[in-house]
mmCIF file of C-alpha atoms in Angstrom:
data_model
loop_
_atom_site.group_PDB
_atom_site.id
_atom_site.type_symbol
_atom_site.label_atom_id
_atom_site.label_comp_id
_atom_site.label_asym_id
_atom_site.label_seq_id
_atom_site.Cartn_x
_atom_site.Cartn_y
_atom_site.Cartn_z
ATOM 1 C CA UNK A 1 14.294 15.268 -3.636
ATOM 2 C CA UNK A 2 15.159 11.733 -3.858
ATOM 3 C CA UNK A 3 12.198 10.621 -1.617
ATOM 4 C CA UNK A 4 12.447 6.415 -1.373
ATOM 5 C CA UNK A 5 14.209 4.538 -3.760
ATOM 6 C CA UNK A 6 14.988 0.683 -4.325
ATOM 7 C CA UNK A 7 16.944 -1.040 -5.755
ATOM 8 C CA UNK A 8 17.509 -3.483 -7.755
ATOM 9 C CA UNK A 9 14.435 -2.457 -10.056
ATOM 10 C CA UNK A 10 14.184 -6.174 -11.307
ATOM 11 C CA UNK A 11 15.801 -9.071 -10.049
ATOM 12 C CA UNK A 12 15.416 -13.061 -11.618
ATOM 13 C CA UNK A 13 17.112 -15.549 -9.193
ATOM 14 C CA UNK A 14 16.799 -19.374 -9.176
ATOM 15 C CA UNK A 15 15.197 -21.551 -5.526
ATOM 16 C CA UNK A 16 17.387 -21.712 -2.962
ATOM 17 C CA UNK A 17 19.683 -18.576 -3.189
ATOM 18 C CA UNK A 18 19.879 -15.489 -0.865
ATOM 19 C CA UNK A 19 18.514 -12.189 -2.351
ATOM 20 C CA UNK A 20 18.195 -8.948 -0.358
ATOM 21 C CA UNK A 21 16.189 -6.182 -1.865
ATOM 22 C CA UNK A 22 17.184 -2.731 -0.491
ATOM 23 C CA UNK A 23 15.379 0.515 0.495
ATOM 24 C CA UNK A 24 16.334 4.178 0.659
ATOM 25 C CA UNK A 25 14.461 7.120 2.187
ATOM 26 C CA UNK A 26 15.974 10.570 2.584
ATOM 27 C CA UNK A 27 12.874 12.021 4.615
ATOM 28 C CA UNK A 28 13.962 10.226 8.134
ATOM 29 C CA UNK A 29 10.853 9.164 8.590
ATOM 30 C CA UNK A 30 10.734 6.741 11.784
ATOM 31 C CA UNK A 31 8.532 3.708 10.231
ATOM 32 C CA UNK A 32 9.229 1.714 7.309
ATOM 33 C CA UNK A 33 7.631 -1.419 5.838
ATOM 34 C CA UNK A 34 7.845 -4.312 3.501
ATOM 35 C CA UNK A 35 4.563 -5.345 1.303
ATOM 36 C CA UNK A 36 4.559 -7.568 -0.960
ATOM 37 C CA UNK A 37 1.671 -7.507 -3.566
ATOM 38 C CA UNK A 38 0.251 -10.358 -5.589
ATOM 39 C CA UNK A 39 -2.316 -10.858 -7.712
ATOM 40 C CA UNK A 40 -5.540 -11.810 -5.676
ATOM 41 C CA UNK A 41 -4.318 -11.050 -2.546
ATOM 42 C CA UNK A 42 -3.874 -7.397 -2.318
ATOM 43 C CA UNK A 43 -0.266 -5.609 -0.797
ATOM 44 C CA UNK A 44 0.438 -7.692 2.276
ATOM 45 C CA UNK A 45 2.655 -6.464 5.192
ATOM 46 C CA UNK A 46 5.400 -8.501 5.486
ATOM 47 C CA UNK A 47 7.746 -7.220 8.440
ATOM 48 C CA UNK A 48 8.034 -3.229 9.301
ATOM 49 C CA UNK A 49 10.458 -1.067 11.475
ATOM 50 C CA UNK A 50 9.307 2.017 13.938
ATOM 51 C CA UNK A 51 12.818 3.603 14.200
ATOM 52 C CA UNK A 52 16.510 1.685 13.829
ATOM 53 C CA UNK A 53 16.776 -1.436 15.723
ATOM 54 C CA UNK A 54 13.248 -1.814 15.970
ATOM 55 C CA UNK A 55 11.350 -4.309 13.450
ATOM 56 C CA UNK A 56 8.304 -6.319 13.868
ATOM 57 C CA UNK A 57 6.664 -9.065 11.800
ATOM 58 C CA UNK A 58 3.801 -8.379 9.810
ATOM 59 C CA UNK A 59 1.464 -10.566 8.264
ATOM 60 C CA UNK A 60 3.687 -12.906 6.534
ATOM 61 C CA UNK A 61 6.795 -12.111 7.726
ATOM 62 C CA UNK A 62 7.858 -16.710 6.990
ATOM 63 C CA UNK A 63 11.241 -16.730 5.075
ATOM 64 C CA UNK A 64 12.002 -13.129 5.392
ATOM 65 C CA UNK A 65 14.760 -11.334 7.438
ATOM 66 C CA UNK A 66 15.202 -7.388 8.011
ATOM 67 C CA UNK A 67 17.344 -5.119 9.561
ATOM 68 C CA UNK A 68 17.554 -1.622 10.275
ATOM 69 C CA UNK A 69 21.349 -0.498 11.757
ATOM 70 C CA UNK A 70 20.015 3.276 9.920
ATOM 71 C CA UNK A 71 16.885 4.901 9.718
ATOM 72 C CA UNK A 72 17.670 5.430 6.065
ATOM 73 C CA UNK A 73 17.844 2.365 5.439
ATOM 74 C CA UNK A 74 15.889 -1.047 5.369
ATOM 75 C CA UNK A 75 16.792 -3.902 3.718
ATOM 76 C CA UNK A 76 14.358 -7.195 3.057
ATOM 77 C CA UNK A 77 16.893 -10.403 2.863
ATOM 78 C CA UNK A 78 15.199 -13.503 1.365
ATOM 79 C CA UNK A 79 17.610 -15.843 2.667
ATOM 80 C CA UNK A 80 16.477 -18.969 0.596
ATOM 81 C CA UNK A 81 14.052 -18.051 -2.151
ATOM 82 C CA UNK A 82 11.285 -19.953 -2.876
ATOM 83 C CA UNK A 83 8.983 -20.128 -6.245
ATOM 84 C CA UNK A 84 6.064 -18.635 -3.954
ATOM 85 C CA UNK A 85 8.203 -15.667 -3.175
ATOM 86 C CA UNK A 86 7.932 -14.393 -6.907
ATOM 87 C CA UNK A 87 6.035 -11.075 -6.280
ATOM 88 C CA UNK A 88 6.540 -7.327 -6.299
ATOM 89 C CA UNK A 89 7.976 -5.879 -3.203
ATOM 90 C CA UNK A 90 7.157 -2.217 -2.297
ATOM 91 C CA UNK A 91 8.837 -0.576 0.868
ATOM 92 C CA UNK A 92 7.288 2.394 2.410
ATOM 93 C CA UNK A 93 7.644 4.616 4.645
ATOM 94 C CA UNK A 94 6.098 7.124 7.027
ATOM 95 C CA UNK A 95 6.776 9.867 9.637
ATOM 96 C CA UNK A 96 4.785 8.546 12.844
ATOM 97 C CA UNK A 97 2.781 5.020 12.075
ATOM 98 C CA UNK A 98 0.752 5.852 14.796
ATOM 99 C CA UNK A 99 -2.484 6.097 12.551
ATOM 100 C CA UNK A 100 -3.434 9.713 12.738
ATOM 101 C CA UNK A 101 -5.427 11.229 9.859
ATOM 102 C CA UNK A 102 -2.666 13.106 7.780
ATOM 103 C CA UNK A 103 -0.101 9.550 8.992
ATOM 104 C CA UNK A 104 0.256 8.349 5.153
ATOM 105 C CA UNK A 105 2.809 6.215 4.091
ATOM 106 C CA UNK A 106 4.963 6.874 1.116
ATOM 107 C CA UNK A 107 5.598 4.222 -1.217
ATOM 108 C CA UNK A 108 8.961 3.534 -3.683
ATOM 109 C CA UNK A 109 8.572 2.265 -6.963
ATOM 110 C CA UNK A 110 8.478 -1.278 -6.339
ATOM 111 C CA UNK A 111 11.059 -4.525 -7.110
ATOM 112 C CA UNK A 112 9.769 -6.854 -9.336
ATOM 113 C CA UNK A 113 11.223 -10.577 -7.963
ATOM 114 C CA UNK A 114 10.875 -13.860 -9.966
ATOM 115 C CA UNK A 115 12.134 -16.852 -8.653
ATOM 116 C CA UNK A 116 12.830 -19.369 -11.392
ATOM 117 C CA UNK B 1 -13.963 -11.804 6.841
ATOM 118 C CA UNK B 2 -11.103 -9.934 5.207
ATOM 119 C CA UNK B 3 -10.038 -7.018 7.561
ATOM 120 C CA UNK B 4 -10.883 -4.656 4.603
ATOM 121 C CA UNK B 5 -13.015 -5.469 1.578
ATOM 122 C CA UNK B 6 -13.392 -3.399 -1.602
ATOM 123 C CA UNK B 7 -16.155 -3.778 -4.119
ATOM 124 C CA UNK B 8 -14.412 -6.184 -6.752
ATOM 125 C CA UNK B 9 -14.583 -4.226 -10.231
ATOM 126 C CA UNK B 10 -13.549 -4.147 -12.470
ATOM 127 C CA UNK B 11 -15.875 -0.640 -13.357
ATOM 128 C CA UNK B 12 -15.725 0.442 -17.059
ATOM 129 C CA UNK B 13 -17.162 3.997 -17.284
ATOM 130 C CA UNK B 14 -17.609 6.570 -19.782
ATOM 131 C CA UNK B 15 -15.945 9.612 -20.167
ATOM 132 C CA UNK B 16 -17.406 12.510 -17.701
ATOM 133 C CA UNK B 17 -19.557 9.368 -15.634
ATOM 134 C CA UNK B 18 -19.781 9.736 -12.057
ATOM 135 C CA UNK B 19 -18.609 6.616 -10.146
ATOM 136 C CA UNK B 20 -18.769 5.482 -6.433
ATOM 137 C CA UNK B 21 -16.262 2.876 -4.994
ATOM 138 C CA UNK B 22 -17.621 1.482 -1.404
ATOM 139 C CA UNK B 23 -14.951 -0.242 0.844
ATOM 140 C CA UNK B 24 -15.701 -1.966 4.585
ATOM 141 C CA UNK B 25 -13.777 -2.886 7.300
ATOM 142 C CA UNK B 26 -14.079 -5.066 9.904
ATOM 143 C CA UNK B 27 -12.092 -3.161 12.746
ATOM 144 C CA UNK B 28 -14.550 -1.149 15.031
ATOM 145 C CA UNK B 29 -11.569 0.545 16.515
ATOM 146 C CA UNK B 30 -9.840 1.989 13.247
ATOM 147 C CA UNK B 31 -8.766 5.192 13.174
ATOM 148 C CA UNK B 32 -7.987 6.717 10.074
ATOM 149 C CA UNK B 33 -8.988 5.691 6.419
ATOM 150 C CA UNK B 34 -7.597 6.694 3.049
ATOM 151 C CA UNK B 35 -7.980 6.034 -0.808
ATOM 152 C CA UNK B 36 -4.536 5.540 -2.561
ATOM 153 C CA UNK B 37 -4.126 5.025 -6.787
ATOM 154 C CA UNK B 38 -2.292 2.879 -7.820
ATOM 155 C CA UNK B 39 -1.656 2.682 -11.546
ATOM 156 C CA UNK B 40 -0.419 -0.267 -13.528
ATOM 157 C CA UNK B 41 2.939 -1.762 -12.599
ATOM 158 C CA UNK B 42 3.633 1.630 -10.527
ATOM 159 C CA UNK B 43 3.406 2.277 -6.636
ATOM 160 C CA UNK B 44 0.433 2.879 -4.715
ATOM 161 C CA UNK B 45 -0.139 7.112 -4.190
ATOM 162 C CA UNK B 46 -2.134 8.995 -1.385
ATOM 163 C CA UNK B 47 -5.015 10.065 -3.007
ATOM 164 C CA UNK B 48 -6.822 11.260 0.232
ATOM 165 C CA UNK B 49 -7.320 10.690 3.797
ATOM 166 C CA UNK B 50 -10.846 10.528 4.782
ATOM 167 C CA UNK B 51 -12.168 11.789 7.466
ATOM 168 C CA UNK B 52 -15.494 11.737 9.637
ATOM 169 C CA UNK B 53 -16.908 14.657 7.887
ATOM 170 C CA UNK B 54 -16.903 13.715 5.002
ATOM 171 C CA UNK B 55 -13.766 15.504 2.725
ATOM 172 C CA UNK B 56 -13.649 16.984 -0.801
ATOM 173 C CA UNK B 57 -10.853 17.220 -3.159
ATOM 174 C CA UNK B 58 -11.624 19.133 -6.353
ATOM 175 C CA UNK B 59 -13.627 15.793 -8.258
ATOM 176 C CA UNK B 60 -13.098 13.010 -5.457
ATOM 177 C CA UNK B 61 -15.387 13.242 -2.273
ATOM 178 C CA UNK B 62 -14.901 10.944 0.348
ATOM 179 C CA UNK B 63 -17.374 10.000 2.838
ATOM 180 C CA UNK B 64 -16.653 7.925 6.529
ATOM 181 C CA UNK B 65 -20.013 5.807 8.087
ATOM 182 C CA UNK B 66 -18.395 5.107 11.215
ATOM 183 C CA UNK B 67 -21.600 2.799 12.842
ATOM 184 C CA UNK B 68 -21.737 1.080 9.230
ATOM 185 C CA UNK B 69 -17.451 0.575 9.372
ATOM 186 C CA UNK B 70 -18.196 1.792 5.036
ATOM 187 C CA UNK B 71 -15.786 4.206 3.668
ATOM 188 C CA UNK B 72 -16.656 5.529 0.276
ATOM 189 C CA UNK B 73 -15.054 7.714 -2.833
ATOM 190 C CA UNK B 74 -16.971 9.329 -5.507
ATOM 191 C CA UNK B 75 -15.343 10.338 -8.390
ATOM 192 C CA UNK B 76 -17.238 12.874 -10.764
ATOM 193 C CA UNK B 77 -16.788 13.962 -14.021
ATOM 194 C CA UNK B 78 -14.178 10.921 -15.051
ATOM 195 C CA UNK B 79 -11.332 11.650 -17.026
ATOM 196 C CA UNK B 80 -9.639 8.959 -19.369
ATOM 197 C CA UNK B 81 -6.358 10.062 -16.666
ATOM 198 C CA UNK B 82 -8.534 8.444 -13.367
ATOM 199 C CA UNK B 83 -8.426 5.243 -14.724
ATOM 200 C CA UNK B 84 -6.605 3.215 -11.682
ATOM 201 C CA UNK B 85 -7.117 0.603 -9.370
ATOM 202 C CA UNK B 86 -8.035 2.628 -6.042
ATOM 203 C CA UNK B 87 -7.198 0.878 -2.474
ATOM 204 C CA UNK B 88 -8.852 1.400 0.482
ATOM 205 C CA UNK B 89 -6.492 1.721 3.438
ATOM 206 C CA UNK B 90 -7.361 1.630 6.645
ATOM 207 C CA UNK B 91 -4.933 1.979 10.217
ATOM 208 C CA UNK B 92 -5.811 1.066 13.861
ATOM 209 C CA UNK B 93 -3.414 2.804 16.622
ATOM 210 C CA UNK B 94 -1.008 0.395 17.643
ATOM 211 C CA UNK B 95 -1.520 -1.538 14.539
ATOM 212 C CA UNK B 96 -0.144 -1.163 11.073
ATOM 213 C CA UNK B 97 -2.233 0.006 7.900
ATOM 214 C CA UNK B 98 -4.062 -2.426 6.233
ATOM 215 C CA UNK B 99 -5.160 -2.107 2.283
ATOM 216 C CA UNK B 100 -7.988 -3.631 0.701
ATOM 217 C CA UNK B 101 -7.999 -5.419 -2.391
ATOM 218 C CA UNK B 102 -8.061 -2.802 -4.925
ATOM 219 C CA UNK B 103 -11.200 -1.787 -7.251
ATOM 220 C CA UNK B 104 -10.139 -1.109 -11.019
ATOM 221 C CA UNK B 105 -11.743 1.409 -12.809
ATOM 222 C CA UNK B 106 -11.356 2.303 -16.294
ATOM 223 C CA UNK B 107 -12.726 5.325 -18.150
ATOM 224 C CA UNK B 108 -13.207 4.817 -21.868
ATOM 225 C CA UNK B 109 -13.321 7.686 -24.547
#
């Protein structure tokens, strides 16, 4: 039971490079998301994904790209990092989206990203 | 306003206290509402969904004020293991689920 994984676990880069953080979930749940968290300002949506081929900005989606070829699968591509990006990125995912009461999202264990 | 707003803790409780975390939103057409935990450096976990009636789960009741947009979750009997930060999430159809700032609480021996 494998659930949602990422990968890498940790990740130091320097400004300016290209960094894509992955996600893994074996439950083929339709949505997935990107959050960042930092401290002060909570977990904040980033971009998410209702089923492959299908993503949507979130909140503060600005120097972020996704994709989603597989429902598996959704990767978060920094493609120039920035100081400000340093954070910890959680993916999640969940079955519908559609906000009922039992609609929770499922969270993996988090990347911790410092840009130097 | 912040979408969702969380009483800002940090609360520091005894051992067997009972302890009440309030949470409001600003949405008038949300639909569903949970608590997750979320323990240091770790992901955030469903702790429950909260629903209009009111819901109980063993020590953690959850309440739902709809006209007052308040969500609440009282914890009884703390345990030295509850000590979290607990998020209040909340999700409007169409929309995507929104998490409050986190309250911390810690239970000391």
């Amino acid at each position: 039971d494998a659930g949602i994984t990422q990968s890498p676990r940790y990740k130091i880069t320097e400004t300016g490079r290209q960094v894509t953080l992955m996600c893994h979930q074996t439950w083929s749940h339709s949505y997935m998301f990107w959050y960042r968290q930092d401290l002060g300002h909570g977990l904040r949506l980033i971009y998410y994904s209702a089923a492959a081929d299908i993503t949507d900005k979130g909140e503060v989606p600005d120097g972020y790209v996704v994709s989603r070829s597989k429902t598996e699968n959704f990767p978060l591509t920094l493609e120039s990092a920035t100081r400000s990006q340093t954070s910890v990125y959680f993916c999640a995912s969940s079955p519908w989206g559609t906000g009922g009461a039992t609609d929770t999202q499922y969270f993996g264990p988090g990347t911790r990203l410092t840009v130097l | 306003r912040k979408e969702v707003e969380q009483d800002p803790g940090p609360f520091n409780v005894p051992e067997g206290a009972t302890v009440a975390f309030n949470c409001t939103y600003s949405n008038s057409a949300s639909q569903s509402f949970f608590w997750y935990r979320q323990d240091c450096r770790k992901e955030p976990k469903l702790l429950m969904s909260v629903y209009s009636s009111g819901n109980e789960d063993g020590r953690f009741t959850a309440q739902l004020n709809r006209a007052s947009q308040y969500i609440s979750l009282l914890i009884r009997d703390s345990k030295l293991s509850d000590s979290a930060t607990y998020l209040c999430v909340v999700n409007t159809y169409g929309q995507n689920f929104v998490f409050g700032p986190g309250t911390r609480l810690s239970v000391l021996p």
